[in-house]
PDB file of C-alpha atoms in Angstrom:
ATOM      1  CA  GLN O   1     -61.695  16.434  55.913  1.00 49.00           C
ATOM      2  CA  LYS O   2     -60.261  13.512  57.838  1.00 55.00           C
ATOM      3  CA  MET O   3     -62.743  14.425  60.710  1.00 57.00           C
ATOM      4  CA  GLN O   4     -65.259  12.102  58.983  1.00 59.00           C
ATOM      5  CA  TYR O   5     -63.121   9.177  59.894  1.00 62.00           C
ATOM      6  CA  LEU O   6     -62.869   9.878  63.669  1.00 72.00           C
ATOM      7  CA  ASP O   7     -64.744   7.442  66.058  1.00 76.00           C
ATOM      8  CA  ILE O   8     -63.599   9.177  69.173  1.00 82.00           C
ATOM      9  CA  LEU O   9     -62.173  12.611  69.723  1.00 82.00           C
ATOM     10  CA  PHE O  10     -60.687  13.709  73.087  1.00 84.00           C
ATOM     11  CA  TYR O  11     -60.803  17.626  72.920  1.00 83.00           C
ATOM     12  CA  ASP O  12     -59.073  19.849  75.304  1.00 85.00           C
ATOM     13  CA  MET O  13     -60.849  23.252  74.677  1.00 81.00           C
ATOM     14  CA  ASP O  14     -57.975  24.971  76.728  1.00 80.00           C
ATOM     15  CA  ILE O  15     -55.199  24.102  74.282  1.00 76.00           C
ATOM     16  CA  SER O  16     -56.758  25.358  71.069  1.00 62.00           C
ATOM     17  CA  GLN O  17     -55.527  28.569  69.591  1.00 59.00           C
ATOM     18  CA  VAL O  18     -58.530  29.051  67.601  1.00 62.00           C
ATOM     19  CA  ASP O  19     -62.046  29.638  68.818  1.00 65.00           C
ATOM     20  CA  SER O  20     -62.555  26.469  70.746  1.00 65.00           C
ATOM     21  CA  ILE O  21     -66.384  26.339  70.538  1.00 68.00           C
ATOM     22  CA  GLU O  22     -66.451  27.026  66.873  1.00 72.00           C
ATOM     23  CA  LEU O  23     -63.736  24.401  66.243  1.00 71.00           C
ATOM     24  CA  GLY O  24     -65.830  21.807  68.195  1.00 68.00           C
ATOM     25  CA  ARG O  25     -68.869  22.498  66.262  1.00 70.00           C
ATOM     26  CA  LYS O  26     -66.720  22.003  63.049  1.00 73.00           C
ATOM     27  CA  PHE O  27     -65.833  18.602  64.439  1.00 71.00           C
ATOM     28  CA  TYR O  28     -69.529  17.817  65.066  1.00 66.00           C
ATOM     29  CA  ARG O  29     -70.708  19.019  61.474  1.00 69.00           C
ATOM     30  CA  GLY O  30     -67.900  17.245  59.998  1.00 68.00           C
ATOM     31  CA  ASN O  31     -68.734  13.902  61.660  1.00 66.00           C
ATOM     32  CA  ASN O  32     -71.808  13.659  63.760  1.00 64.00           C
ATOM     33  CA  GLU O  33     -71.368  10.136  64.673  1.00 69.00           C
ATOM     34  CA  CYS O  34     -67.928  10.915  66.464  1.00 76.00           C
ATOM     35  CA  LYS O  35     -68.044  10.651  70.174  1.00 82.00           C
ATOM     36  CA  ILE O  36     -66.459  13.966  71.376  1.00 84.00           C
ATOM     37  CA  ILE O  37     -64.998  13.917  74.950  1.00 88.00           C
ATOM     38  CA  VAL O  38     -64.613  17.532  76.024  1.00 87.00           C
ATOM     39  CA  THR O  39     -62.243  18.835  78.872  1.00 87.00           C
ATOM     40  CA  SER O  40     -61.555  22.127  80.170  1.00 87.00           C
ATOM     41  CA  LYS O  41     -60.825  23.953  83.280  1.00 87.00           C
ATOM     42  CA  GLN O  42     -63.235  26.711  82.411  1.00 82.00           C
ATOM     43  CA  GLU O  43     -66.633  25.889  83.491  1.00 81.00           C
ATOM     44  CA  THR O  44     -68.047  28.390  81.262  1.00 78.00           C
ATOM     45  CA  TYR O  45     -67.469  25.950  78.309  1.00 78.00           C
ATOM     46  CA  PHE O  46     -69.656  23.317  79.857  1.00 81.00           C
ATOM     47  CA  LYS O  47     -72.960  24.405  78.044  1.00 78.00           C
ATOM     48  CA  GLU O  48     -71.139  25.040  74.797  1.00 77.00           C
ATOM     49  CA  ALA O  49     -69.706  21.620  74.893  1.00 78.00           C
ATOM     50  CA  PHE O  50     -73.284  19.952  74.836  1.00 74.00           C
ATOM     51  CA  LYS O  51     -74.239  22.307  72.070  1.00 73.00           C
ATOM     52  CA  MET O  52     -71.573  20.669  70.040  1.00 75.00           C
ATOM     53  CA  ASN O  53     -73.083  17.286  71.173  1.00 76.00           C
ATOM     54  CA  ALA O  54     -70.289  16.380  73.428  1.00 83.00           C
ATOM     55  CA  PHE O  55     -70.490  12.872  74.629  1.00 85.00           C
ATOM     56  CA  ARG O  56     -68.779  13.522  77.967  1.00 88.00           C
ATOM     57  CA  TRP O  57     -67.381  16.564  79.680  1.00 89.00           C
ATOM     58  CA  ILE O  58     -64.402  16.277  82.099  1.00 90.00           C
ATOM     59  CA  SER O  59     -63.126  19.112  84.244  1.00 88.00           C
ATOM     60  CA  LYS O  60     -59.646  19.813  85.099  1.00 89.00           C
ATOM     61  CA  PRO O  61     -57.717  18.739  86.908  1.00 89.00           C
ATOM     62  CA  TYR O  62     -58.484  15.200  85.577  1.00 87.00           C
ATOM     63  CA  VAL O  63     -59.498  12.405  87.796  1.00 89.00           C
ATOM     64  CA  ARG O  64     -58.058   9.110  86.382  1.00 91.00           C
ATOM     65  CA  GLU O  65     -61.017   7.098  86.898  1.00 92.00           C
ATOM     66  CA  GLU O  66     -63.415   9.720  85.099  1.00 91.00           C
ATOM     67  CA  VAL O  67     -61.209   9.789  82.130  1.00 89.00           C
ATOM     68  CA  GLU O  68     -60.901   5.906  81.819  1.00 88.00           C
ATOM     69  CA  GLU O  69     -64.951   5.731  82.218  1.00 88.00           C
ATOM     70  CA  ALA O  70     -65.468   8.335  79.538  1.00 88.00           C
ATOM     71  CA  ILE O  71     -63.054   6.385  77.060  1.00 84.00           C
ATOM     72  CA  GLU O  72     -64.511   2.894  77.810  1.00 80.00           C
ATOM     73  CA  SER O  73     -68.100   4.229  77.500  1.00 80.00           C
ATOM     74  CA  SER O  74     -67.385   5.865  74.036  1.00 81.00           C
ATOM     75  CA  PHE O  75     -65.513   2.864  72.781  1.00 74.00           C
ATOM     76  CA  GLU O  76     -68.698   0.604  73.792  1.00 69.00           C
ATOM     77  CA  THR O  77     -70.818   2.936  71.740  1.00 69.00           C
ATOM     78  CA  VAL O  78     -68.666   3.077  68.668  1.00 67.00           C
ATOM     79  CA  ALA O  79     -70.137   0.587  65.999  1.00 49.00           C
ATOM     80  CA  ASN O  80     -66.668  -1.205  65.405  1.00 48.00           C
ATOM     81  CA  MET O  81     -66.253  -1.888  69.049  1.00 58.00           C
ATOM     82  CA  ASN O  82     -69.476  -3.898  69.494  1.00 70.00           C
ATOM     83  CA  LYS O  83     -68.923  -7.261  71.064  1.00 82.00           C
ATOM     84  CA  ILE O  84     -70.145 -10.604  69.601  1.00 90.00           C
ATOM     85  CA  GLN O  85     -70.508 -13.760  71.670  1.00 93.00           C
ATOM     86  CA  PHE O  86     -68.528 -16.798  70.533  1.00 96.00           C
ATOM     87  CA  TYR O  87     -68.140 -20.244  71.918  1.00 96.00           C
ATOM     88  CA  GLN O  88     -65.044 -22.281  72.872  1.00 95.00           C
ATOM     89  CA  LYS O  89     -65.521 -25.657  74.318  1.00 94.00           C
ATOM     90  CA  ARG O  90     -69.188 -24.861  74.802  1.00 93.00           C
ATOM     91  CA  ILE O  91     -68.020 -21.685  77.146  1.00 95.00           C
ATOM     92  CA  PRO O  92     -69.393 -18.280  75.912  1.00 95.00           C
ATOM     93  CA  TYR O  93     -67.125 -15.519  75.528  1.00 94.00           C
ATOM     94  CA  GLU O  94     -67.829 -11.765  74.616  1.00 89.00           C
ATOM     95  CA  VAL O  95     -65.262 -10.723  71.716  1.00 90.00           C
ATOM     96  CA  SER O  96     -64.635  -7.293  70.479  1.00 84.00           C
ATOM     97  CA  GLN O  97     -64.985  -7.054  66.643  1.00 86.00           C
ATOM     98  CA  MET O  98     -61.511  -5.588  66.596  1.00 82.00           C
ATOM     99  CA  ASP O  99     -59.962  -8.802  67.925  1.00 88.00           C
ATOM    100  CA  ILE O 100     -61.182 -10.989  65.184  1.00 93.00           C
ATOM    101  CA  SER O 101     -58.918 -11.742  62.405  1.00 94.00           C
ATOM    102  CA  TYR O 102     -60.956 -13.615  60.031  1.00 96.00           C
ATOM    103  CA  ILE O 103     -64.088 -15.785  59.989  1.00 97.00           C
ATOM    104  CA  ILE O 104     -64.695 -18.986  58.147  1.00 97.00           C
ATOM    105  CA  SER O 105     -67.874 -20.584  57.272  1.00 97.00           C
ATOM    106  CA  TYR O 106     -68.718 -24.295  57.683  1.00 95.00           C
ATOM    107  CA  GLY O 107     -72.316 -24.287  56.513  1.00 89.00           C
ATOM    108  CA  SER O 108     -74.472 -23.798  59.620  1.00 90.00           C
ATOM    109  CA  PHE O 109     -71.710 -22.349  61.833  1.00 96.00           C
ATOM    110  CA  ILE O 110     -68.695 -20.139  61.548  1.00 97.00           C
ATOM    111  CA  GLU O 111     -65.323 -20.304  63.130  1.00 97.00           C
ATOM    112  CA  ALA O 112     -63.404 -17.133  64.030  1.00 97.00           C
ATOM    113  CA  LYS O 113     -59.768 -16.645  64.498  1.00 96.00           C
ATOM    114  CA  ILE O 114     -59.416 -14.308  67.555  1.00 94.00           C
ATOM    115  CA  GLY O 115     -55.767 -13.986  68.746  1.00 89.00           C
ATOM    116  CA  ASN O 116     -54.217 -17.403  69.030  1.00 91.00           C
ATOM    117  CA  GLU O 117     -57.456 -19.072  69.414  1.00 94.00           C
ATOM    118  CA  LYS O 118     -60.436 -20.247  67.220  1.00 96.00           C
ATOM    119  CA  MET O 119     -63.919 -19.842  68.419  1.00 97.00           C
ATOM    120  CA  ARG O 120     -67.225 -20.932  67.004  1.00 97.00           C
ATOM    121  CA  LYS O 121     -70.761 -19.354  66.653  1.00 97.00           C
ATOM    122  CA  ASN O 122     -73.831 -21.259  65.303  1.00 96.00           C
ATOM    123  CA  ILE O 123     -74.740 -18.661  62.588  1.00 96.00           C
ATOM    124  CA  SER O 124     -74.403 -18.489  58.904  1.00 95.00           C
ATOM    125  CA  LEU O 125     -71.774 -16.255  57.239  1.00 95.00           C
ATOM    126  CA  THR O 126     -74.309 -14.012  55.722  1.00 93.00           C
ATOM    127  CA  LYS O 127     -76.091 -13.521  59.143  1.00 93.00           C
ATOM    128  CA  MET O 128     -72.760 -12.869  60.703  1.00 94.00           C
ATOM    129  CA  GLU O 129     -72.127 -10.105  57.893  1.00 92.00           C
ATOM    130  CA  GLU O 130     -75.143  -8.451  59.288  1.00 90.00           C
ATOM    131  CA  LEU O 131     -73.687  -8.080  63.004  1.00 88.00           C
ATOM    132  CA  ILE O 132     -70.012  -6.906  61.975  1.00 88.00           C
ATOM    133  CA  ASP O 133     -68.819  -3.459  61.102  1.00 82.00           C
ATOM    134  CA  PRO O 134     -68.672  -3.358  57.262  1.00 82.00           C
ATOM    135  CA  LYS O 135     -65.934  -0.508  57.540  1.00 78.00           C
ATOM    136  CA  ILE O 136     -63.475  -3.054  58.755  1.00 82.00           C
ATOM    137  CA  PHE O 137     -64.584  -6.491  57.617  1.00 91.00           C
ATOM    138  CA  PHE O 138     -64.698  -7.639  54.007  1.00 93.00           C
ATOM    139  CA  ARG O 139     -66.257 -10.826  52.735  1.00 95.00           C
ATOM    140  CA  LEU O 140     -63.685 -12.289  50.316  1.00 95.00           C
ATOM    141  CA  ASN O 141     -65.543 -15.475  48.898  1.00 94.00           C
ATOM    142  CA  ARG O 142     -68.438 -17.527  49.828  1.00 93.00           C
ATOM    143  CA  LYS O 143     -66.666 -19.201  52.744  1.00 95.00           C
ATOM    144  CA  CYS O 144     -64.547 -16.317  54.456  1.00 96.00           C
ATOM    145  CA  MET O 145     -64.384 -12.632  55.511  1.00 96.00           C
ATOM    146  CA  VAL O 146     -61.429 -10.906  57.030  1.00 95.00           C
ATOM    147  CA  ASN O 147     -60.704  -8.009  59.216  1.00 92.00           C
ATOM    148  CA  LEU O 148     -58.983  -5.483  56.918  1.00 89.00           C
ATOM    149  CA  LEU O 149     -57.001  -4.226  59.925  1.00 85.00           C
ATOM    150  CA  LYS O 150     -55.320  -7.545  60.473  1.00 89.00           C
ATOM    151  CA  ILE O 151     -54.019  -8.185  57.083  1.00 91.00           C
ATOM    152  CA  ASP O 152     -50.220  -8.920  57.002  1.00 89.00           C
ATOM    153  CA  ARG O 153     -49.703  -8.897  53.302  1.00 89.00           C
ATOM    154  CA  TYR O 154     -51.781  -8.751  50.201  1.00 89.00           C
ATOM    155  CA  GLU O 155     -50.758  -9.321  46.573  1.00 86.00           C
ATOM    156  CA  LYS O 156     -52.106 -11.111  43.426  1.00 83.00           C
ATOM    157  CA  GLY O 157     -55.428 -12.036  45.012  1.00 87.00           C
ATOM    158  CA  LEU O 158     -54.054 -13.605  47.967  1.00 92.00           C
ATOM    159  CA  ILE O 159     -54.166 -12.362  51.585  1.00 93.00           C
ATOM    160  CA  ARG O 160     -51.716 -13.519  54.356  1.00 92.00           C
ATOM    161  CA  MET O 161     -52.559 -13.331  57.887  1.00 91.00           C
ATOM    162  CA  GLY O 162     -50.025 -14.880  59.949  1.00 86.00           C
ATOM    163  CA  GLU O 163     -49.582 -18.453  58.538  1.00 88.00           C
ATOM    164  CA  LYS O 164     -53.105 -18.282  56.855  1.00 91.00           C
ATOM    165  CA  VAL O 165     -53.373 -17.690  53.189  1.00 93.00           C
ATOM    166  CA  ILE O 166     -56.761 -16.724  51.797  1.00 94.00           C
ATOM    167  CA  SER O 167     -57.920 -16.148  48.234  1.00 94.00           C
ATOM    168  CA  ILE O 168     -60.151 -13.633  47.104  1.00 95.00           C
ATOM    169  CA  SER O 169     -62.850 -14.643  44.478  1.00 94.00           C
ATOM    170  CA  ARG O 170     -62.322 -13.042  41.193  1.00 92.00           C
ATOM    171  CA  ARG O 171     -65.799 -11.225  41.188  1.00 93.00           C
ATOM    172  CA  ARG O 172     -64.882  -9.664  44.546  1.00 92.00           C
ATOM    173  CA  GLN O 173     -61.326  -8.555  43.609  1.00 92.00           C
ATOM    174  CA  LYS O 174     -62.114  -5.032  42.373  1.00 91.00           C
ATOM    175  CA  GLN O 175     -64.211  -4.348  45.472  1.00 91.00           C
ATOM    176  CA  PHE O 176     -61.526  -5.544  47.655  1.00 92.00           C
ATOM    177  CA  ASP O 177     -58.937  -3.554  46.198  1.00 89.00           C
ATOM    178  CA  ARG O 178     -60.981  -0.461  46.611  1.00 87.00           C
ATOM    179  CA  ALA O 179     -61.917  -1.187  50.268  1.00 85.00           C
ATOM    180  CA  PHE O 180     -58.431  -2.062  51.238  1.00 84.00           C
ATOM    181  CA  GLN O 181     -56.921   0.971  49.524  1.00 81.00           C
ATOM    182  CA  GLN O 182     -59.532   3.307  51.074  1.00 77.00           C
ATOM    183  CA  LEU O 183     -58.789   1.913  54.586  1.00 72.00           C
ATOM    184  CA  LYS O 184     -55.076   2.389  53.815  1.00 69.00           C
ATOM    185  CA  LYS O 185     -55.738   6.177  53.110  1.00 67.00           C
ATOM    186  CA  GLU O 186     -57.840   6.466  56.253  1.00 59.00           C
ATOM    187  CA  LYS O 187     -54.996   5.217  58.506  1.00 57.00           C
ATOM    188  CA  GLU O 188     -52.491   7.775  57.091  1.00 53.00           C
TER     189      GLU O 188
END
């Protein structure tokens, strides 16, 4: 059942003690959005790998560059890995969504906390909400959304992210509790 939460699966068909092909098909049926990177020393599995909709095939013995390319390519295609352009001192930067801690609206532009830096984008928070992955970002109130994976502490309607404390609007509290608890379950 946890297969539905996988984004990327590195699947070695030679290690499996059950029927490797059938197990691969179960992975795909359980989550057809998961990017499956299949590896094996048996070339006879090649066709079967693509019947289970494998994203990439890597023959053994591994070539490091080939493995790195397959993993990077699969990361780029997964929704929550999409990059968004932000600006800092008028210089554009491509930023992975996973690197964003929180986003604050200042009317016609937003400011994002990325690592120790703050970067801007001329877009409304509502429009930004359309660009980001709803599985990991949650809009707390009219002015702020957070990356659920970056929350340090949460209690009594307050979220702590480093030194930043952000309050959740009362009308969004129950939704946030459900989303945060669901994410915690998925991580387990």
